[in-house]
Amino acid sequence: MKCDRCSKKAVAYLRYMNRKLCTDHFIKLTDDRIRKNISKNKLFKRNDHVVMGISGGKDSVTLLRFMHKFAKQMPLRLTGIVVDEGIKGYRDESVKIAIKNFEELDVPAVIYNFKDEVGKTMDQIAKKGDKIPCTYCGVIRRRIMNNAAKELKADVVATGHNLDDEVQSTVMNYFRGDFARMSRIGAKTPTQKGYVPRVKPLREVPEKEIGLYTIVQGFPFHNDECPYVQQSLRCSIRNKLNELEAAHPGTKFQILKGVNNLMPLLEGKFDNPKLNNCPECGERTPAKICKYCATLEEI
Amino acid sequence: MKIRVKLPGKSKTVELKPNSTILDLFNELGECSESYVVKRNSEVAIEIEKLKSGDEVELIRVVSGG
């Protein structure tokens, strides 16, 4: 079947647009989508030092490859951060692929690991903790990323969150009635003292298209699923959303459009919690002890 | 017609009606097309392509977590 724009073979069928595209036109559409997100949300300023969270999976490899092209135009300085949680048979493989990508592009990177930072691997934490592993992993990973970004004097942290991630988060927050958290979903996190701003350049690209983007361009990427993810609510929501999208193309984009329209209405509706310094680490927190330190106590 | 299918961790042969599409194959397998990129005879293919007897189809899972 041919591309709708030229006579080349179609490799992408975007059902929500009823459009078939060849490799070149698909890459152009995806790149344009990312650039538009960056531009309308002002994710970067000229000469920013951008630190990118790179795992070696398709999303972060796409982020790295795109930012490498984009950084020359802006200009931007790039550094990669790899967080090795210590998940045997999964993260060790993906770290190797992340490094391969950095070397091919000549982008500097720093590797941090759970064992050095918190004294345990994620495999050890998963055995001991009462909650699902993702609960501990997310908290620790975010703290490591933020500390690393501060050490590296980054202006902004970019992550590979895609459209599906945003839509899943929207649905999860709705299920939990957490509109305060929903008001903070966006391409750029609200400014918070002590935290390097985080941005999501890939926010408007569907996960399946990220996969296609890496495959048609031959980027090395780690294509395996974290062994702990099946336990999460997010995984259940992901599967249901994919079924809905297959039956009703455009569902995910509609949900994203909905939350984008909702966010300005929610802004300012929730009182900023009174923050104090965590007695353990000094980071700002609305609780008696910050989530990170509470997690360390639990594990 | 017989189609050889490679999924993550397994391979199988599937019997489909003539003029079936890749989407028909997904339905036959009970898999969701949103979760995969497809290669047909080693080339990336789209779901509305019609299959031919003897085709080798690889389903590459592209949803991930973690």
Coordinates of C-alpha atoms in Angstrom, one line a residue:
Chain A
M1 CA 0.0 0.0 0.0
K2 CA 1.3 3.4 -0.9
C3 CA 1.9 6.5 1.1
D4 CA -0.8 9.2 0.9
R5 CA 1.8 11.8 0.1
C6 CA 4.0 10.0 -2.4
S7 CA 4.5 6.7 -4.2
K8 CA 6.6 5.0 -1.6
K9 CA 5.5 2.0 0.5
A10 CA 3.4 2.9 3.5
V11 CA 4.9 1.9 6.9
A12 CA 2.5 3.8 9.1
Y13 CA -1.3 3.7 9.2
L14 CA -2.5 6.5 11.5
R15 CA -6.1 5.4 11.9
Y16 CA -7.2 8.5 13.9
M17 CA -6.2 10.6 10.8
N18 CA -7.1 8.0 8.2
R19 CA -3.6 8.5 6.8
K20 CA -1.0 6.1 5.4
L21 CA 2.6 7.3 5.4
C22 CA 6.0 6.2 4.1
T23 CA 9.1 6.2 6.3
D24 CA 10.2 9.7 5.3
H25 CA 6.8 11.3 5.7
F26 CA 6.1 9.5 9.0
I27 CA 9.4 10.6 10.5
K28 CA 8.7 14.2 9.3
L29 CA 5.2 14.1 10.9
T30 CA 6.6 12.8 14.2
D31 CA 9.5 15.3 14.3
D32 CA 7.1 18.2 13.5
R33 CA 4.7 17.0 16.2
I34 CA 7.6 17.0 18.8
R35 CA 8.8 20.4 17.6
K36 CA 5.4 21.9 17.9
N37 CA 5.0 20.6 21.4
I38 CA 8.4 22.1 22.3
S39 CA 7.6 25.4 20.7
K40 CA 4.0 26.0 22.0
N41 CA 5.0 25.0 25.6
K42 CA 8.4 26.8 25.5
L43 CA 10.1 23.7 26.9
F44 CA 13.7 25.0 26.2
K45 CA 15.6 28.2 26.0
R46 CA 18.7 28.8 23.8
N47 CA 21.8 27.4 25.4
D48 CA 19.9 25.4 28.1
H49 CA 21.8 22.5 29.6
V50 CA 19.3 19.7 29.1
V51 CA 19.7 16.5 31.1
M52 CA 17.8 13.5 29.6
G53 CA 16.6 10.4 31.5
I54 CA 17.6 7.6 29.2
S55 CA 16.9 3.9 30.0
G56 CA 17.6 2.4 26.6
G57 CA 14.0 1.7 25.9
K58 CA 12.2 3.0 22.8
D59 CA 10.9 6.2 24.4
S60 CA 14.2 7.4 25.8
V61 CA 16.1 6.4 22.7
T62 CA 13.7 8.4 20.6
L63 CA 14.1 11.3 23.0
L64 CA 17.9 11.1 22.8
R65 CA 17.9 10.8 19.0
F66 CA 15.5 13.6 18.4
M67 CA 17.2 15.9 21.0
H68 CA 20.6 15.2 19.3
K69 CA 19.2 16.6 16.0
F70 CA 17.2 19.4 17.7
A71 CA 20.1 20.6 20.0
K72 CA 22.2 21.7 17.0
Q73 CA 19.4 24.0 15.9
M74 CA 18.5 25.6 19.2
P75 CA 21.4 25.3 20.4
L76 CA 21.3 23.2 23.6
R77 CA 23.9 21.3 25.6
L78 CA 22.9 17.6 26.3
T79 CA 23.8 15.1 29.0
G80 CA 22.3 11.8 29.6
I81 CA 21.4 10.3 32.9
V82 CA 20.9 6.5 33.2
V83 CA 19.4 5.2 36.4
D84 CA 20.1 1.5 37.0
E85 CA 17.5 0.2 39.5
G86 CA 19.2 -3.2 39.6
I87 CA 16.5 -5.3 38.0
K88 CA 18.4 -8.4 36.9
G89 CA 17.8 -9.6 33.3
Y90 CA 16.0 -6.3 32.5
R91 CA 17.8 -3.1 33.4
D92 CA 21.3 -4.5 32.9
E93 CA 20.5 -5.2 29.3
S94 CA 18.9 -1.8 28.7
V95 CA 21.8 0.1 30.2
K96 CA 24.1 -1.5 27.6
I97 CA 21.9 -0.3 24.8
A98 CA 21.6 3.2 26.3
I99 CA 25.4 3.4 26.4
K100 CA 25.6 2.2 22.7
N101 CA 23.3 5.0 21.7
F102 CA 25.3 7.6 23.7
E103 CA 28.5 6.4 22.1
E104 CA 27.1 6.5 18.5
L105 CA 26.0 10.1 19.1
D106 CA 28.9 11.2 21.1
V107 CA 26.6 12.5 23.9
P108 CA 28.1 12.4 27.4
A109 CA 26.2 10.4 30.0
V110 CA 26.4 9.5 33.7
I111 CA 25.1 6.3 35.3
Y112 CA 23.6 6.2 38.8
N113 CA 22.4 3.1 40.5
F114 CA 20.0 2.2 43.3
K115 CA 22.6 0.1 45.1
D116 CA 25.0 3.0 45.5
E117 CA 22.2 5.6 46.2
V118 CA 20.0 3.7 48.6
G119 CA 22.0 0.6 49.5
K120 CA 19.6 -1.9 47.8
T121 CA 18.7 -3.0 44.3
M122 CA 15.1 -2.9 43.1
D123 CA 15.0 -6.7 43.2
Q124 CA 15.9 -6.6 46.9
I125 CA 13.3 -3.8 47.5
A126 CA 10.6 -5.7 45.7
K127 CA 11.1 -8.7 47.9
K128 CA 10.9 -6.7 51.1
G129 CA 8.3 -4.0 50.5
D130 CA 4.6 -4.3 51.1
K131 CA 3.5 -2.1 48.3
I132 CA 3.8 -2.8 44.6
P133 CA 7.4 -2.3 43.4
C134 CA 6.5 0.6 41.1
T135 CA 5.6 2.7 44.2
Y136 CA 9.1 2.5 45.6
C137 CA 10.9 2.6 42.2
G138 CA 9.2 5.8 41.0
V139 CA 10.0 7.8 44.2
I140 CA 13.6 6.7 44.3
R141 CA 14.2 7.2 40.6
R142 CA 12.8 10.7 40.6
R143 CA 15.0 11.7 43.6
I144 CA 18.1 10.3 41.9
M145 CA 17.2 12.1 38.7
N146 CA 16.7 15.4 40.5
N147 CA 19.9 15.2 42.5
A148 CA 21.8 14.2 39.4
A149 CA 20.3 17.2 37.5
K150 CA 21.3 19.6 40.3
E151 CA 24.9 18.1 40.5
L152 CA 25.2 18.5 36.7
K153 CA 23.8 22.1 36.9
A154 CA 21.1 21.3 34.5
D155 CA 18.5 23.9 33.5
V156 CA 15.9 21.3 32.6
V157 CA 15.3 17.5 32.8
A158 CA 13.7 15.9 29.7
T159 CA 12.0 12.6 29.9
G160 CA 10.6 10.3 27.3
H161 CA 7.0 10.3 28.5
N162 CA 4.7 9.8 25.5
L163 CA 1.0 10.4 24.7
D164 CA 0.0 7.0 26.2
D165 CA 1.8 7.8 29.5
E166 CA 0.0 11.1 29.8
V167 CA -3.4 9.6 29.0
Q168 CA -2.9 6.7 31.5
S169 CA -1.9 9.2 34.2
T170 CA -5.0 11.3 33.4
V171 CA -7.2 8.3 33.8
M172 CA -5.4 7.1 37.0
N173 CA -5.8 10.5 38.6
Y174 CA -9.5 10.6 37.6
F175 CA -10.1 7.2 39.1
R176 CA -8.4 8.4 42.3
G177 CA -10.2 11.7 42.4
D178 CA -6.8 13.4 42.4
F179 CA -7.6 16.6 40.5
A180 CA -4.8 18.4 42.3
R181 CA -2.3 16.1 40.7
M182 CA -4.2 16.2 37.4
S183 CA -3.8 20.0 37.4
R184 CA 0.0 19.4 37.3
I185 CA 0.0 17.1 34.3
G186 CA 1.5 18.9 31.3
A187 CA 4.4 19.2 29.0
K188 CA 6.3 21.1 31.7
T189 CA 6.1 20.6 35.5
P190 CA 5.2 23.7 37.5
T191 CA 8.3 25.4 39.0
Q192 CA 9.1 24.1 42.5
K193 CA 11.9 25.3 44.8
G194 CA 14.6 22.6 44.9
Y195 CA 13.5 20.8 41.8
V196 CA 15.0 21.2 38.3
P197 CA 12.1 21.7 35.9
R198 CA 11.0 18.6 34.0
V199 CA 9.7 18.6 30.4
K200 CA 8.1 15.9 28.2
P201 CA 9.0 16.6 24.5
L202 CA 7.3 13.4 23.3
R203 CA 4.0 14.0 25.1
E204 CA 1.9 14.2 22.0
V205 CA 3.3 11.1 20.2
P206 CA 1.5 7.8 20.7
E207 CA 3.5 5.0 22.1
K208 CA 3.0 2.7 19.1
E209 CA 4.4 5.5 16.8
I210 CA 7.4 5.9 19.1
G211 CA 8.0 2.1 18.5
L212 CA 7.7 2.5 14.8
Y213 CA 10.0 5.6 14.8
T214 CA 12.8 3.6 16.4
I215 CA 12.3 0.5 14.2
V216 CA 12.1 2.2 10.8
Q217 CA 15.3 4.2 11.6
G218 CA 17.1 1.2 12.9
F219 CA 17.9 2.7 16.3
P220 CA 19.2 0.2 18.8
F221 CA 16.7 0.0 21.7
H222 CA 15.8 -2.4 24.5
N223 CA 12.4 -3.9 23.8
D224 CA 11.4 -5.7 27.0
E225 CA 9.0 -4.9 29.8
C226 CA 9.9 -4.4 33.4
P227 CA 9.1 -7.7 35.2
Y228 CA 7.3 -5.7 37.9
V229 CA 5.0 -3.6 35.7
Q230 CA 2.2 -6.2 35.5
Q231 CA 1.3 -5.6 39.1
S232 CA 0.4 -2.0 38.5
L233 CA -2.9 -0.2 38.0
R234 CA -1.2 1.6 35.2
C235 CA -0.7 -1.6 33.3
S236 CA -4.4 -2.5 33.5
I237 CA -5.4 1.0 32.3
R238 CA -2.9 0.8 29.5
N239 CA -4.5 -2.5 28.2
K240 CA -8.0 -1.1 28.4
L241 CA -7.0 2.2 26.6
N242 CA -5.4 0.2 23.8
E243 CA -8.6 -1.8 23.4
L244 CA -10.6 1.4 23.2
E245 CA -8.2 3.0 20.7
A246 CA -8.3 -0.1 18.5
A247 CA -12.1 0.0 18.5
H248 CA -12.4 3.8 18.4
P249 CA -9.4 5.5 16.8
G250 CA -8.6 8.9 18.3
T251 CA -9.7 8.1 21.8
K252 CA -6.3 8.8 23.3
F253 CA -5.9 12.1 21.6
Q254 CA -9.4 13.1 22.7
I255 CA -8.5 12.3 26.3
L256 CA -5.3 14.4 26.0
K257 CA -7.2 17.3 24.5
G258 CA -9.7 17.0 27.4
V259 CA -7.1 17.2 30.1
N260 CA -5.3 20.0 28.3
N261 CA -8.6 22.0 28.3
L262 CA -9.2 21.0 31.9
M263 CA -5.8 22.1 33.3
P264 CA -6.3 25.9 33.1
L265 CA -9.7 25.5 34.8
L266 CA -8.1 23.6 37.7
E267 CA -5.2 26.0 38.0
G268 CA -5.2 27.8 41.4
K269 CA -8.2 25.8 42.6
F270 CA -6.0 23.8 45.0
D271 CA -4.3 25.5 47.9
N272 CA -0.5 25.1 47.7
P273 CA 0.3 22.9 50.7
K274 CA 2.4 24.5 53.4
L275 CA 5.9 23.1 52.9
N276 CA 8.6 22.5 55.5
N277 CA 12.1 21.0 55.3
C278 CA 12.3 17.2 55.6
P279 CA 14.2 16.5 58.9
E280 CA 16.2 13.7 57.2
C281 CA 17.3 15.3 53.9
G282 CA 16.3 18.9 54.0
E283 CA 14.1 18.7 50.8
R284 CA 10.8 20.6 50.9
T285 CA 7.8 18.5 51.7
P286 CA 4.2 19.0 52.8
A287 CA 4.5 16.0 55.1
K288 CA 6.4 15.5 58.3
I289 CA 9.0 13.5 56.4
C290 CA 9.4 13.6 52.6
K291 CA 8.2 10.7 50.4
Y292 CA 11.8 9.7 49.5
C293 CA 13.0 9.4 53.1
A294 CA 9.7 7.7 54.1
T295 CA 10.4 5.2 51.4
L296 CA 14.0 4.6 52.6
E297 CA 12.6 3.9 56.1
E298 CA 10.2 1.4 54.6
I299 CA 12.6 -0.6 52.5
Chain B
M1 CA -4.4 -19.7 3.7
K2 CA -1.5 -20.5 6.1
I3 CA 0.4 -17.6 7.7
R4 CA 3.5 -18.1 9.8
V5 CA 3.4 -15.8 12.8
K6 CA 6.3 -14.8 15.1
L7 CA 5.2 -13.3 18.4
P8 CA 7.4 -12.4 21.4
G9 CA 8.7 -15.7 22.7
K10 CA 6.8 -18.0 20.3
S11 CA 5.9 -18.9 16.7
K12 CA 2.8 -20.4 15.3
T13 CA 1.0 -21.1 12.0
V14 CA -2.4 -19.5 11.6
E15 CA -5.1 -20.5 9.1
L16 CA -7.0 -17.4 7.6
K17 CA -9.6 -16.9 4.9
P18 CA -8.2 -15.7 1.5
N19 CA -7.9 -11.8 1.3
S20 CA -7.5 -11.5 5.1
T21 CA -5.7 -8.5 6.3
I22 CA -3.1 -8.1 9.1
L23 CA -6.0 -6.7 11.2
D24 CA -7.9 -10.0 10.7
L25 CA -4.8 -11.8 11.9
F26 CA -4.8 -9.7 15.1
N27 CA -8.4 -10.6 15.7
E28 CA -7.7 -14.3 15.0
L29 CA -4.8 -14.2 17.5
G30 CA -6.8 -12.2 20.1
E31 CA -4.1 -9.6 20.2
C32 CA -4.6 -5.8 20.2
S33 CA -3.1 -4.0 17.1
E34 CA -2.3 -1.0 19.3
S35 CA 0.4 -2.9 21.1
Y36 CA 2.5 -4.0 18.1
V37 CA 4.5 -2.9 15.1
V38 CA 4.2 -5.5 12.3
K39 CA 6.7 -6.8 9.9
R40 CA 5.6 -8.8 6.9
N41 CA 8.3 -10.9 5.2
S42 CA 10.8 -8.7 7.1
E43 CA 9.4 -5.4 6.0
V44 CA 7.3 -3.0 8.2
A45 CA 3.7 -3.4 7.2
I46 CA 0.4 -1.7 8.0
E47 CA -2.7 -3.4 9.4
I48 CA -4.9 -2.9 6.4
E49 CA -2.5 -4.8 4.1
K50 CA -3.8 -8.0 2.7
L51 CA -1.9 -11.2 3.4
K52 CA -0.9 -13.9 1.0
S53 CA -0.5 -17.6 1.7
G54 CA 3.0 -18.4 3.0
D55 CA 3.6 -14.9 4.4
E56 CA 5.8 -14.6 7.5
V57 CA 4.5 -12.0 9.9
E58 CA 6.4 -10.8 12.9
L59 CA 4.5 -8.9 15.7
I60 CA 6.9 -6.6 17.6
R61 CA 5.5 -5.6 20.9
V62 CA 6.0 -1.9 21.5
V63 CA 4.1 -1.2 24.7
S64 CA 6.4 -1.2 27.6
G65 CA 6.6 -0.3 31.2
G66 CA 9.3 0.6 33.5

